[in-house]
Amino acid sequence: MKAASGSAPNPDHRPGSDDGPGSDQTPASDDLTTVRVPGDKSISHRALLLAALAEGESRLEGVLPGADCQSTAEALRALGVEIPELPVDGAPFRIRGVGISGLRAPEGPLDCGNSGTTARLLLGVLAGAGVPATLTGDASLLRRPMRRVTAPLDTMGARFREEGLQDRLPIRVLGEGEFRGGRWLLPVASAQVKSALLLAGLLSGRPMAVEEPGRSRDHTERMLRAMGVPVQSRWVGLAEGAEPGQGGGERGTASLEAGPHTLRPLEFSVPGDPSSAAFLVALAALGGAGPGLRIEGVGLNPTRIGFLHVFRRMGVEVEVLPDAEAEEPVGTLVVRPSKLVGTDVGGPEIPSLIDELPLVAAMAARARGVTRIRDAAELRVKESDRIAAMATNLRALGVTAREYPDGMDVEGTDAPLQGSVATWHDHRIAMAFGILGALPGCWVEVETPEMVDVSFPGFWELLARVSASPAPRPPASPAPRPPASPAPRPPVVTLDGPAGSGKSTTARAVAERLGFLHLDSGALYRAVTLALLEGAGSGKGRPEAAWDDVTVAELEAFDISLERDGGGFRVRVGRQYPEARLRTPEVTERVSRVAKIPAVREWLLAAQRRTGLEGGVVADGRDMGTVVFPEAEVKVFLVADLEERARRRLAETLGDEAQREMVEAEARRLASRDREDAERTVAPLRPAPDAVELDTTDLTFEEQVERVVERVREAQGRT
Ligand code: S3P
């Protein structure tokens, strides 16, 4: 990578080959097929963005034309930068930068599509530049957390307005307030957050320092340095000679002094994406590409190739042949079929292979023994909940896979893998199962295969060309062929409402009528309360005064999970199913306090969301439609007037005989509970913007149930 001004052509530069990225080349003399993969997605986003902000004309080559980078290019166009169509073959093109302060406010919302990198990097850019704009995205992106970026920026003076749900897009960058810069410690290593903060520092000219507990990809830092901005990176705790994730205990700091800064234009050839190459390495290692593959022009940035270390531990024979050293290292990977064994993946190596973990789980299905993936809770907030998606899909193919809050166990098998899988609109889930489906004897139908365009356009064509057995194809044996178009997923139904609105009884009856599962979220909160009181597995409770400081890790140790059980879910705490003990007065008195502890809500969120992955769930609570299932197809918010709610509550214990004064007293209690629920800072009670309000004051219970069932049937009729 070089700044363009006066530089010689990059010695490492590979002219846009006629073959184009991903295309097949002549088989080499050793019978290995030589291939290339499309440009690196992370680097392409940054190249487009930084070239747009440079003073002068940059020349970029090998930019990924995938849907995510198209989203970045389109957003930059809306911000006033002229960007040509991204060439489908990675051919070179030029961008005339508008300079650090040259972005103009867009006319409409910036649609980031499926791309978390576009959204998060732009939040930093716009906040630092003080340019007002609204960012939005597709259904998957609207589910992904954004406060990890906006919270630090807000603390440093930038102003945002969440226009949908808390912590989610759409978000408006207000372009007001004075951005002061600062120092931020990330709770989880993240290149997107680190980059967003550095970019905010760059555009505002304010100092910025970001510290992270691990080593996330460093493309932004490298590219900024190549463009003349002195970004400092420091790694503490990395053993000499060790690669990221292999030395243990390292922490990283990236910092930028106060500006003003200017960016020199860039002359840059984007290397092939190692995350895309990983799929081909896996295919060849598992014997799905004949004698093997030679993959040329692959980016070998040490913060990205953790997968090679893990693959080797699994027995993959892969040779790495580096090209001449450049700012972003590049080289060739040579892979031959091998016998694979399970391994343990976790700890500091996770950030260096975060995007390859779904593939590791898929390979584990073909490796002898058990593969354990841990410390990877971030997978739950990627383009899909990748832990749930992989485990569910592997099970659909007959593989034993167990989920954990931060990972999964997968048991290898030699049995043919056959069946259909869902992708949850996630490109990497689609490709991981594409690889399994291309192995001899296996057949996997992948729903929404076009999702691969996000990062690897041409994936299926390349796979068909290099795979030993053409895929996909119907099973040879009498294994039942899954339906060509899978039945539509049944909807997720949310029922929220104030205390005494009858949500829980209604939800149970609706679920029964529809043959759906009933998710009683209250039971989970009660289970946590019980575990805090009794200490679950440890047998030792936690002093009540210290409940608010409980951490996610401690909650994980309680080993609470929801298990499917007939028409609903059963709560398991450790090895017990404490149904009766969840309703004791000790638990009842404390549950609403426990439900307000942020760590409790965060941890339980994932458990609840997983129950909705396959649809066909009726969930009741206070934030089911707003926070837990923002994408639910049917959302109902139950209301009833105070007295009626008070009467219903009392009727549960006293029958219809309650005295007028008792009803009035109960109504007062409910009114104060309503106020508390609406005003609390954590998940306040309010209807989701797309919820239907159902006033049940004058309805019988049967009528309430009927109204909700009608809504669900309508929604099913629309699919
Ligand atoms: C990316 C960083 C990673 C990765 C994502 C792309 C980037 O996410 O998973 O696909 O380009 O910066 P995190 O920032 O959450 O680690």
XYZ file of C-alpha atoms and ligand atoms in Angstrom:
735
model
C 0.000 0.000 0.000
C 1.341 3.367 -0.894
C 0.221 6.914 -0.906
C -0.111 7.839 -4.576
C 1.861 11.044 -4.615
C 5.082 10.383 -6.452
C 5.099 6.694 -5.616
C 6.296 3.946 -7.875
C 3.778 1.252 -8.753
C 3.222 -1.093 -5.875
C 5.673 -3.963 -6.355
C 3.035 -6.222 -5.035
C 0.393 -4.906 -7.310
C -1.316 -7.546 -9.370
C -2.823 -6.094 -12.478
C -6.561 -6.763 -12.714
C -6.177 -10.202 -14.165
C -8.346 -11.191 -17.062
C -9.565 -14.008 -14.962
C -11.027 -11.646 -12.386
C -11.390 -12.477 -8.731
C -12.633 -15.891 -7.882
C -11.986 -17.289 -11.293
C -10.370 -20.519 -12.170
C -6.968 -20.567 -13.764
C -5.003 -23.233 -15.541
C -4.345 -26.318 -13.439
C -0.715 -26.264 -12.306
C 1.664 -29.098 -13.070
C 1.050 -30.682 -9.667
C -2.665 -31.041 -10.499
C -3.754 -28.488 -7.945
C -6.307 -26.029 -9.259
C -5.267 -22.402 -8.861
C -7.924 -19.922 -7.816
C -8.219 -16.368 -6.507
C -10.863 -14.950 -4.196
C -12.559 -11.532 -4.381
C -11.111 -8.512 -2.592
C -11.058 -8.223 1.178
C -14.348 -6.856 2.481
C -12.930 -5.020 5.518
C -10.136 -3.421 3.490
C -12.462 -2.506 0.600
C -14.780 -0.552 2.930
C -11.834 1.353 4.351
C -10.232 1.993 0.961
C -13.471 3.498 -0.377
C -14.037 5.600 2.715
C -10.507 6.916 3.112
C -10.049 7.569 -0.615
C -13.282 9.598 -0.431
C -11.791 11.699 2.377
C -8.334 12.169 0.798
C -6.985 15.366 -0.789
C -6.690 14.308 -4.439
C -7.238 11.296 -6.613
C -6.757 7.735 -5.399
C -6.464 4.631 -7.553
C -7.994 1.471 -6.152
C -7.865 -2.016 -7.544
C -9.355 -5.324 -6.448
C -12.140 -3.632 -4.467
C -14.805 -6.151 -3.512
C -17.954 -5.453 -5.532
C -20.083 -7.337 -2.950
C -23.328 -5.950 -1.572
C -21.745 -4.652 1.657
C -19.154 -2.530 -0.158
C -21.867 -1.326 -2.545
C -23.645 -0.009 0.556
C -20.540 1.945 1.572
C -20.083 3.299 -1.967
C -23.737 4.329 -2.186
C -23.633 6.066 1.206
C -20.512 7.996 0.142
C -22.257 9.069 -3.067
C -25.153 10.383 -0.987
C -22.593 12.325 1.082
C -21.390 14.085 -2.050
C -18.449 11.937 -3.189
C -18.305 10.843 -6.817
C -17.719 7.105 -6.831
C -17.989 5.095 -10.041
C -19.828 1.758 -10.249
C -17.614 -0.794 -8.491
C -16.136 -2.973 -11.272
C -17.402 -6.544 -10.989
C -13.972 -7.941 -11.861
C -11.972 -5.857 -9.393
C -10.543 -3.685 -12.218
C -8.854 -0.429 -11.182
C -10.787 2.816 -10.839
C -10.231 6.281 -9.432
C -11.896 8.286 -6.688
C -11.431 12.024 -6.307
C -11.492 12.685 -2.560
C -13.438 15.598 -1.099
C -11.044 16.093 1.835
C -11.595 15.657 5.551
C -14.172 18.437 5.749
C -15.796 17.974 2.340
C -18.739 15.662 3.146
C -22.179 17.218 2.782
C -25.391 16.268 4.553
C -27.347 13.704 2.524
C -30.902 14.333 1.398
C -32.395 11.083 2.655
C -31.440 8.277 5.041
C -28.227 6.354 4.320
C -29.153 2.710 3.781
C -26.321 0.494 5.052
C -28.090 -2.668 3.846
C -26.697 -5.744 5.603
C -23.372 -4.089 6.441
C -22.421 -3.538 10.081
C -19.042 -2.150 9.017
C -20.690 0.530 6.843
C -23.019 1.571 9.651
C -20.467 1.632 12.442
C -17.661 3.297 10.490
C -20.056 5.938 9.169
C -21.379 6.670 12.661
C -17.809 7.599 13.602
C -17.155 9.586 10.431
C -20.394 11.581 10.618
C -20.128 12.222 14.359
C -16.536 13.446 13.968
C -17.388 15.579 10.948
C -20.554 16.993 12.548
C -22.567 16.070 9.444
C -26.245 15.330 10.212
C -27.588 12.125 8.643
C -29.814 9.167 9.462
C -28.429 5.655 9.104
C -30.615 2.638 8.556
C -30.310 -0.894 7.169
C -31.980 -4.212 6.391
C -33.849 -6.378 8.905
C -30.659 -8.138 10.020
C -28.763 -4.875 10.554
C -31.705 -3.348 12.439
C -31.218 -6.093 15.020
C -27.533 -5.368 15.674
C -26.313 -3.305 18.641
C -25.058 0.194 17.867
C -24.534 1.765 21.298
C -21.117 0.144 21.421
C -20.232 2.936 18.940
C -22.656 5.720 19.862
C -22.125 5.462 23.638
C -18.404 6.354 23.561
C -19.003 8.993 20.886
C -21.825 10.465 22.956
C -19.593 10.578 26.030
C -17.098 12.526 23.941
C -19.712 15.092 22.937
C -21.385 13.774 19.759
C -25.178 13.727 19.706
C -27.451 10.984 18.320
C -31.148 10.218 18.243
C -32.298 6.613 18.186
C -35.265 6.697 15.844
C -36.392 3.110 16.298
C -35.499 0.846 19.177
C -32.908 1.411 21.832
C -29.393 0.530 20.735
C -30.506 -0.083 17.143
C -30.651 1.647 13.792
C -32.245 3.799 12.479
C -30.114 6.369 14.266
C -29.796 10.029 13.414
C -26.409 11.657 13.843
C -27.513 15.112 14.882
C -24.312 16.856 13.819
C -24.554 19.067 16.913
C -22.509 19.415 20.055
C -18.796 19.791 20.380
C -16.872 16.579 19.815
C -13.942 16.562 22.229
C -12.264 13.226 21.477
C -10.958 11.146 24.370
C -9.864 7.697 25.490
C -12.073 4.605 25.486
C -11.616 1.091 26.768
C -13.590 -1.439 24.735
C -15.201 -4.257 26.732
C -14.743 -6.631 23.759
C -12.098 -6.341 21.021
C -13.807 -4.881 17.941
C -12.257 -3.441 14.817
C -15.468 -1.743 13.832
C -15.768 0.169 17.093
C -12.046 0.948 17.218
C -12.155 2.215 13.634
C -15.285 4.291 14.215
C -13.602 6.059 17.131
C -10.340 6.628 15.252
C -12.283 8.033 12.293
C -14.225 10.357 14.607
C -10.865 11.586 15.951
C -9.518 11.999 12.412
C -12.473 14.018 11.132
C -12.852 16.210 14.218
C -9.113 16.793 14.627
C -9.476 15.787 18.295
C -7.182 13.287 20.028
C -8.395 9.720 20.297
C -7.105 6.611 22.059
C -8.824 3.230 21.978
C -7.772 0.348 24.151
C -9.028 -3.175 23.576
C -8.734 -6.468 25.458
C -7.319 -8.434 22.542
C -6.171 -7.712 19.049
C -8.778 -6.902 16.443
C -7.950 -6.369 12.763
C -5.756 -3.317 12.169
C -6.520 -2.343 8.562
C -7.691 1.162 9.487
C -4.451 1.925 11.326
C -2.296 0.586 8.483
C -4.196 2.480 5.827
C -4.203 5.742 7.761
C -0.442 5.486 8.222
C 0.008 4.837 4.507
C -1.971 8.015 3.848
C 0.260 10.094 6.105
C -1.659 10.110 9.398
C 0.534 9.047 12.319
C -1.582 6.478 14.148
C 0.223 4.782 17.018
C -0.460 1.115 17.732
C 0.884 -0.611 20.801
C 0.533 -4.224 21.772
C 1.153 -5.225 25.325
C 1.604 -8.807 26.365
C 2.247 -10.378 22.956
C 5.023 -12.921 23.362
C 7.979 -12.287 21.077
C 7.561 -13.923 17.695
C 3.999 -14.922 18.506
C 1.109 -14.039 16.251
C -1.992 -12.307 17.578
C -4.056 -14.624 19.650
C -1.183 -17.055 20.030
C 0.863 -15.158 22.637
C -1.873 -14.805 25.247
C -2.986 -11.899 27.358
C -2.305 -9.139 24.888
C -4.037 -5.768 24.955
C -3.939 -3.265 22.180
C -4.024 0.522 22.068
C -4.481 2.576 18.915
C -4.202 6.337 19.201
C -4.231 9.462 17.132
C -2.930 12.886 18.173
C -4.989 16.039 17.791
C -5.157 17.286 14.168
C -5.869 18.885 11.836
C -5.037 15.931 9.602
C -5.043 15.525 5.868
C -5.058 12.266 3.966
C -2.735 11.760 1.020
C -4.440 9.880 -1.801
C -3.912 6.187 -2.019
C -2.659 3.821 -4.671
C -3.737 0.474 -3.510
C -4.495 -3.051 -4.601
C -6.891 -4.791 -2.209
C -5.701 -8.305 -1.358
C -7.990 -11.321 -1.669
C -10.170 -11.790 1.400
C -8.696 -14.381 3.793
C -12.196 -14.884 5.221
C -13.388 -15.930 1.747
C -10.258 -17.999 1.102
C -10.960 -19.884 4.338
C -14.030 -21.514 2.742
C -11.891 -22.874 -0.085
C -9.183 -24.031 2.320
C -11.862 -25.962 4.207
C -13.300 -27.435 1.009
C -9.917 -28.688 -0.161
C -8.918 -29.970 3.289
C -12.144 -31.950 3.553
C -11.474 -33.592 0.204
C -14.095 -31.613 -1.690
C -11.680 -30.215 -4.293
C -9.867 -33.273 -5.646
C -6.107 -33.223 -5.012
C -6.283 -29.718 -3.550
C -6.197 -25.994 -4.250
C -3.656 -23.224 -4.639
C -5.270 -19.921 -3.612
C -3.313 -16.900 -4.772
C -3.299 -13.268 -3.723
C -4.762 -13.869 -0.257
C -4.362 -11.219 2.438
C -2.209 -12.569 5.266
C -2.547 -9.791 7.826
C -1.653 -11.479 11.138
C -4.811 -10.130 12.794
C -6.893 -12.050 10.254
C -5.339 -15.465 9.900
C -6.118 -17.036 13.244
C -8.136 -19.556 11.263
C -4.928 -21.005 9.783
C -3.631 -21.821 13.278
C -6.905 -23.440 14.251
C -7.209 -25.347 10.970
C -3.687 -26.687 11.486
C -4.596 -27.850 14.975
C -7.457 -29.711 13.299
C -4.968 -31.441 11.036
C -5.344 -29.319 7.894
C -2.239 -29.385 5.718
C -1.859 -25.849 4.481
C 1.280 -24.201 3.193
C 1.637 -20.418 3.330
C 3.864 -18.848 0.662
C 4.190 -15.118 1.355
C 4.701 -12.655 -1.496
C 7.102 -9.738 -1.128
C 6.341 -7.817 2.087
C 3.907 -4.919 1.672
C 1.858 -2.757 4.023
C -0.833 -5.465 3.942
C 0.912 -8.844 3.636
C -0.280 -11.082 0.787
C 0.553 -14.625 -0.282
C -0.538 -17.986 -1.622
C -2.186 -20.805 0.298
C -1.674 -24.392 -0.831
C -4.061 -26.958 0.628
C -4.388 -30.697 0.238
C -6.950 -33.135 1.671
C -6.288 -34.220 5.246
C -7.926 -36.206 8.039
C -9.336 -33.750 10.553
C -9.622 -33.940 14.342
C -11.585 -31.789 16.780
C -9.933 -28.970 18.715
C -10.666 -26.353 21.374
C -10.998 -22.758 20.191
C -11.241 -19.846 22.618
C -9.481 -17.126 24.584
C -7.328 -14.482 22.956
C -7.336 -16.156 19.530
C -11.043 -15.441 19.011
C -10.767 -11.922 17.485
C -8.298 -13.204 14.878
C -10.832 -15.679 13.462
C -14.174 -14.251 14.543
C -15.622 -14.400 11.016
C -14.332 -17.937 10.385
C -15.921 -19.530 13.452
C -19.087 -20.639 11.608
C -16.803 -22.419 9.159
C -14.811 -24.027 11.989
C -18.119 -25.346 13.360
C -19.018 -26.732 9.930
C -15.602 -28.403 9.557
C -15.974 -29.821 13.064
C -18.914 -31.836 11.774
C -16.355 -33.740 9.633
C -13.539 -33.910 12.226
C -12.982 -36.855 14.554
C -14.062 -36.098 18.132
C -15.513 -32.961 19.623
C -14.667 -29.362 18.732
C -15.350 -26.825 21.457
C -15.744 -23.140 20.656
C -15.904 -20.730 23.612
C -15.420 -17.012 24.470
C -17.228 -16.073 21.282
C -20.484 -14.513 22.526
C -19.956 -11.792 19.886
C -21.110 -14.349 17.333
C -24.622 -13.824 18.615
C -24.706 -10.235 17.321
C -23.224 -10.716 13.869
C -25.357 -10.772 10.691
C -27.324 -13.490 12.515
C -26.989 -15.190 15.880
C -24.271 -17.380 14.434
C -24.100 -19.740 17.413
C -27.796 -20.535 17.237
C -27.787 -20.620 13.436
C -24.858 -23.064 13.188
C -26.077 -25.339 15.974
C -29.633 -25.433 14.620
C -28.504 -26.115 11.056
C -25.958 -28.753 12.042
C -28.636 -30.549 14.025
C -30.940 -30.374 10.988
C -28.265 -32.357 9.114
C -28.031 -34.966 11.873
C -24.891 -33.627 13.585
C -24.729 -33.427 17.382
C -24.233 -29.771 18.286
C -24.721 -28.146 21.689
C -25.055 -24.428 22.223
C -23.496 -22.429 25.024
C -23.974 -18.725 25.726
C -20.547 -18.024 24.254
C -20.003 -20.891 21.830
C -20.850 -24.454 20.974
C -19.668 -28.065 20.953
C -19.834 -29.995 17.702
C -19.301 -33.757 17.410
C -17.806 -34.987 14.186
C -19.523 -37.716 12.153
C -18.822 -39.728 9.010
C -22.522 -40.102 8.195
C -23.650 -38.374 4.989
C -24.920 -34.867 5.752
C -28.186 -34.318 3.952
C -31.028 -31.862 4.369
C -32.070 -28.222 4.119
C -30.711 -25.365 6.183
C -31.768 -21.780 6.813
C -29.276 -18.920 6.507
C -31.020 -16.252 8.592
C -29.896 -13.975 5.759
C -26.273 -14.420 6.764
C -23.675 -14.843 4.007
C -21.218 -16.809 6.119
C -23.859 -19.276 7.290
C -24.844 -19.828 3.642
C -21.224 -20.469 2.592
C -20.340 -22.714 5.545
C -23.177 -25.041 4.550
C -22.373 -24.642 0.860
C -18.981 -26.200 1.658
C -20.519 -29.116 3.574
C -22.990 -29.670 0.734
C -20.154 -29.864 -1.802
C -18.422 -32.768 -0.026
C -18.665 -36.237 -1.510
C -21.769 -38.024 -0.218
C -23.320 -34.890 1.256
C -26.205 -32.823 -0.013
C -27.373 -29.598 1.587
C -30.030 -27.278 0.283
C -29.238 -23.713 1.373
C -32.144 -21.325 1.690
C -31.479 -17.755 0.348
C -28.185 -18.772 -1.333
C -27.958 -15.312 -2.927
C -26.852 -13.908 0.472
C -23.265 -14.887 -0.442
C -23.158 -11.743 -2.633
C -22.572 -9.735 0.538
C -18.915 -10.808 0.647
C -18.240 -13.416 -2.069
C -20.031 -12.780 -5.359
C -19.502 -15.802 -7.604
C -19.130 -18.205 -4.663
C -21.538 -20.840 -5.978
C -20.069 -20.759 -9.497
C -16.531 -21.106 -8.146
C -17.627 -23.889 -5.826
C -19.260 -25.774 -8.705
C -16.039 -25.407 -10.740
C -13.548 -26.560 -8.120
C -15.542 -29.062 -6.117
C -14.771 -32.701 -6.742
C -18.452 -33.544 -6.935
C -20.762 -30.964 -8.458
C -22.966 -29.337 -5.874
C -25.721 -28.989 -5.055
C -27.299 -32.197 -6.265
C -30.061 -34.493 -5.028
C -29.066 -37.330 -2.714
C -28.193 -40.601 -4.427
C -29.662 -42.746 -1.674
C -33.349 -42.977 -0.736
C -32.882 -40.107 1.704
C -36.001 -37.963 1.479
C -35.582 -34.916 -0.681
C -36.477 -31.818 1.289
C -39.233 -29.670 -0.239
C -37.963 -27.476 -3.071
C -39.301 -24.379 -1.386
C -39.321 -24.865 2.360
C -42.595 -24.106 4.141
C -42.641 -20.488 5.303
C -41.309 -20.041 8.807
C -44.197 -19.595 11.251
C -44.280 -16.114 12.753
C -42.974 -14.878 16.089
C -45.783 -13.264 18.076
C -45.074 -10.803 20.894
C -47.562 -9.836 23.579
C -46.454 -6.938 25.746
C -48.424 -4.867 28.162
C -48.645 -3.477 31.681
C -49.092 -5.531 34.826
C -52.488 -7.144 35.003
C -53.237 -6.788 31.304
C -53.514 -10.580 31.011
C -50.549 -11.090 28.701
C -49.297 -14.282 30.171
C -52.631 -16.169 30.248
C -53.520 -14.821 26.798
C -50.128 -15.817 25.386
C -50.460 -19.339 26.751
C -53.916 -19.753 25.234
C -52.877 -18.249 21.881
C -49.880 -20.594 21.700
C -52.107 -23.549 22.437
C -54.631 -22.570 19.756
C -51.916 -22.168 17.119
C -49.745 -25.084 18.150
C -46.895 -22.609 18.846
C -44.499 -22.579 21.774
C -45.172 -20.225 24.654
C -42.153 -18.283 25.897
C -42.856 -17.050 29.408
C -39.983 -14.592 29.798
C -40.902 -14.012 33.436
C -39.824 -17.577 34.221
C -36.290 -16.796 33.075
C -36.056 -13.742 35.297
C -37.369 -15.844 38.141
C -34.717 -18.489 37.453
C -31.960 -15.877 37.703
C -33.472 -14.594 40.942
C -33.534 -18.126 42.329
C -29.933 -18.708 41.243
C -28.853 -15.459 42.929
C -30.631 -16.535 46.115
C -29.408 -20.114 46.125
C -26.213 -19.938 44.112
C -27.320 -22.604 41.594
C -24.531 -25.181 41.080
C -22.248 -23.663 43.735
C -24.930 -24.003 46.421
C -23.878 -20.593 47.762
C -26.173 -17.625 47.278
C -24.894 -14.165 46.510
C -25.340 -11.490 49.198
C -28.254 -9.354 48.091
C -26.303 -6.142 48.492
C -23.988 -7.335 45.703
C -26.648 -8.390 43.190
C -26.368 -5.230 41.118
C -22.700 -5.948 40.420
C -23.308 -9.427 39.060
C -21.398 -9.903 35.815
C -22.369 -11.704 32.639
C -19.623 -14.269 33.346
C -21.095 -15.034 36.763
C -24.542 -15.397 35.254
C -23.145 -17.778 32.684
C -21.747 -19.915 35.485
C -25.312 -20.431 36.772
C -25.899 -22.491 33.624
C -29.520 -21.468 33.118
C -31.159 -22.446 29.878
C -34.521 -22.896 28.244
C -35.300 -26.321 26.939
C -38.137 -27.203 24.628
C -40.753 -29.194 26.428
C -44.043 -30.104 24.782
C -45.887 -26.865 24.099
C -43.447 -24.560 25.845
C -40.028 -24.130 27.281
C -38.803 -25.496 30.561
C -36.238 -23.569 32.565
C -33.196 -25.518 33.618
C -30.854 -24.196 36.317
C -27.723 -26.323 36.504
C -29.012 -29.876 36.625
C -32.422 -29.001 38.050
C -35.817 -28.021 36.697
C -36.972 -25.826 39.572
C -40.522 -25.156 38.314
C -42.259 -24.892 41.715
C -39.459 -22.955 43.401
C -39.699 -20.219 40.750
C -42.976 -19.031 42.305
C -42.014 -18.861 45.994
C -42.645 -15.526 47.776
C -38.844 -14.987 48.143
C -38.463 -15.079 44.362
C -41.667 -13.128 43.624
C -40.625 -10.283 45.912
C -37.248 -9.845 44.254
C -37.827 -10.618 40.608
C -38.655 -7.111 39.430
C -35.470 -5.781 41.033
C -33.399 -8.506 39.352
C -35.043 -7.743 36.006
C -33.602 -4.219 36.140
C -29.962 -5.301 36.439
C -28.411 -4.521 33.037
C -26.101 -7.580 33.033
C -29.123 -9.808 33.663
C -31.062 -8.318 30.780
C -28.124 -8.496 28.408
C -27.390 -12.110 29.165
C -30.990 -13.243 29.044
C -31.599 -11.489 25.776
C -29.652 -14.071 23.813
C -31.418 -16.975 25.528
C -34.810 -15.512 24.704
C -33.900 -14.659 21.122
C -32.763 -18.165 20.416
C -36.233 -19.462 21.182
C -37.575 -17.413 18.271
C -35.078 -18.499 15.626
C -37.326 -21.078 14.085
C -40.511 -19.022 14.541
C -43.738 -20.430 15.914
C -43.339 -18.745 19.303
C -45.691 -16.575 21.343
C -43.616 -14.495 23.755
C -45.079 -12.380 26.502
C -43.381 -9.767 28.618
C -42.627 -6.059 28.666
C -39.985 -5.682 25.983
C -40.677 -8.640 23.710
C -41.721 -6.513 20.722
C -39.276 -3.672 21.326
C -36.036 -5.321 22.409
C -36.117 -9.115 22.300
C -37.893 -9.688 18.981
C -37.861 -6.309 17.183
C -38.335 -8.224 13.928
C -41.395 -10.215 15.139
C -44.075 -10.559 12.501
C -46.985 -9.990 14.898
C -46.769 -7.576 17.824
C -49.653 -6.920 20.148
C -49.657 -4.466 23.029
C -52.426 -5.300 25.481
C -54.073 -2.511 27.444
C -57.102 -2.405 29.720
C -58.347 0.317 32.013
C -56.903 0.375 35.487
C -59.990 -0.743 37.354
C -60.592 -3.649 35.058
C -56.987 -4.764 35.472
C -57.287 -4.413 39.255
C -60.521 -6.444 39.222
C -58.900 -9.188 37.120
C -55.918 -9.370 39.429
C -58.042 -9.671 42.529
C -60.317 -12.188 40.841
C -57.320 -14.509 40.526
C -57.220 -14.826 44.332
C -60.585 -13.690 45.661
C -62.964 -14.652 42.894
C -65.420 -11.934 41.832
C -66.175 -10.965 45.411
C -63.536 -8.232 45.834
C -64.808 -5.132 47.592
C -64.841 -1.759 45.884
C -62.096 -0.404 48.253
C -59.897 -3.364 47.492
C -60.244 -2.760 43.775
C -59.392 0.915 44.263
C -56.308 0.085 46.338
C -55.148 -2.466 43.769
C -55.726 0.081 40.972
C -53.475 2.555 42.827
C -50.765 -0.087 43.145
C -51.032 -0.864 39.458
C -50.863 2.841 38.540
C -47.624 3.264 40.426
C -46.236 0.063 38.885
C -47.183 1.438 35.428
C -45.282 4.635 36.141
C -42.253 2.731 37.328
C -42.329 0.434 34.285
C -42.631 3.335 31.867
C -39.907 5.421 33.485
C -37.256 2.844 34.223
C -34.107 3.376 32.191
C -33.596 -0.286 31.342
C -36.144 -1.425 28.716
C -38.985 0.924 29.709
C -42.445 -0.388 28.965
C -43.781 1.070 25.754
C -45.434 -0.318 22.650
C -43.156 -1.077 19.694
C -43.830 1.420 16.898
C -45.237 -1.421 14.771
C -47.327 -3.027 17.530
C -51.113 -3.211 17.381
C -52.782 -1.997 20.550
C -55.545 -4.263 21.804
C -57.813 -2.795 24.466
C -59.247 -5.721 26.358
C -61.357 -3.745 28.857
C -64.634 -4.861 27.325
C -63.490 -8.197 25.913
C -63.954 -11.625 27.417
C -60.858 -13.757 27.744
C -61.955 -15.897 24.785
C -62.452 -12.775 22.672
C -58.956 -11.505 23.527
C -57.419 -14.797 22.493
C -59.488 -14.822 19.298
C -58.348 -11.288 18.321
C -54.688 -12.202 18.670
C -55.152 -15.477 16.789
C -56.857 -13.552 13.965
C -53.842 -11.243 13.694
C -51.489 -14.208 13.436
C -53.605 -15.871 10.762
C -53.618 -12.610 8.793
C -49.818 -12.449 9.010
C -49.539 -16.079 7.908
C -51.836 -15.338 4.973
C -49.424 -12.619 3.840
C -46.383 -14.911 3.638
C -14.994 -6.027 10.728
C -14.742 -6.345 12.041
C -15.288 -7.533 12.717
C -15.860 -8.526 11.698
C -16.672 -7.879 10.621
C -15.846 -6.856 9.867
C -14.392 -4.799 10.166
O -16.326 -7.159 13.593
O -16.645 -9.496 12.362
O -17.113 -8.859 9.695
O -14.346 -4.660 8.943
O -13.959 -3.950 10.944
P -16.044 -6.545 15.054
O -15.646 -5.135 14.894
O -17.369 -6.627 15.763
O -14.992 -7.370 15.658
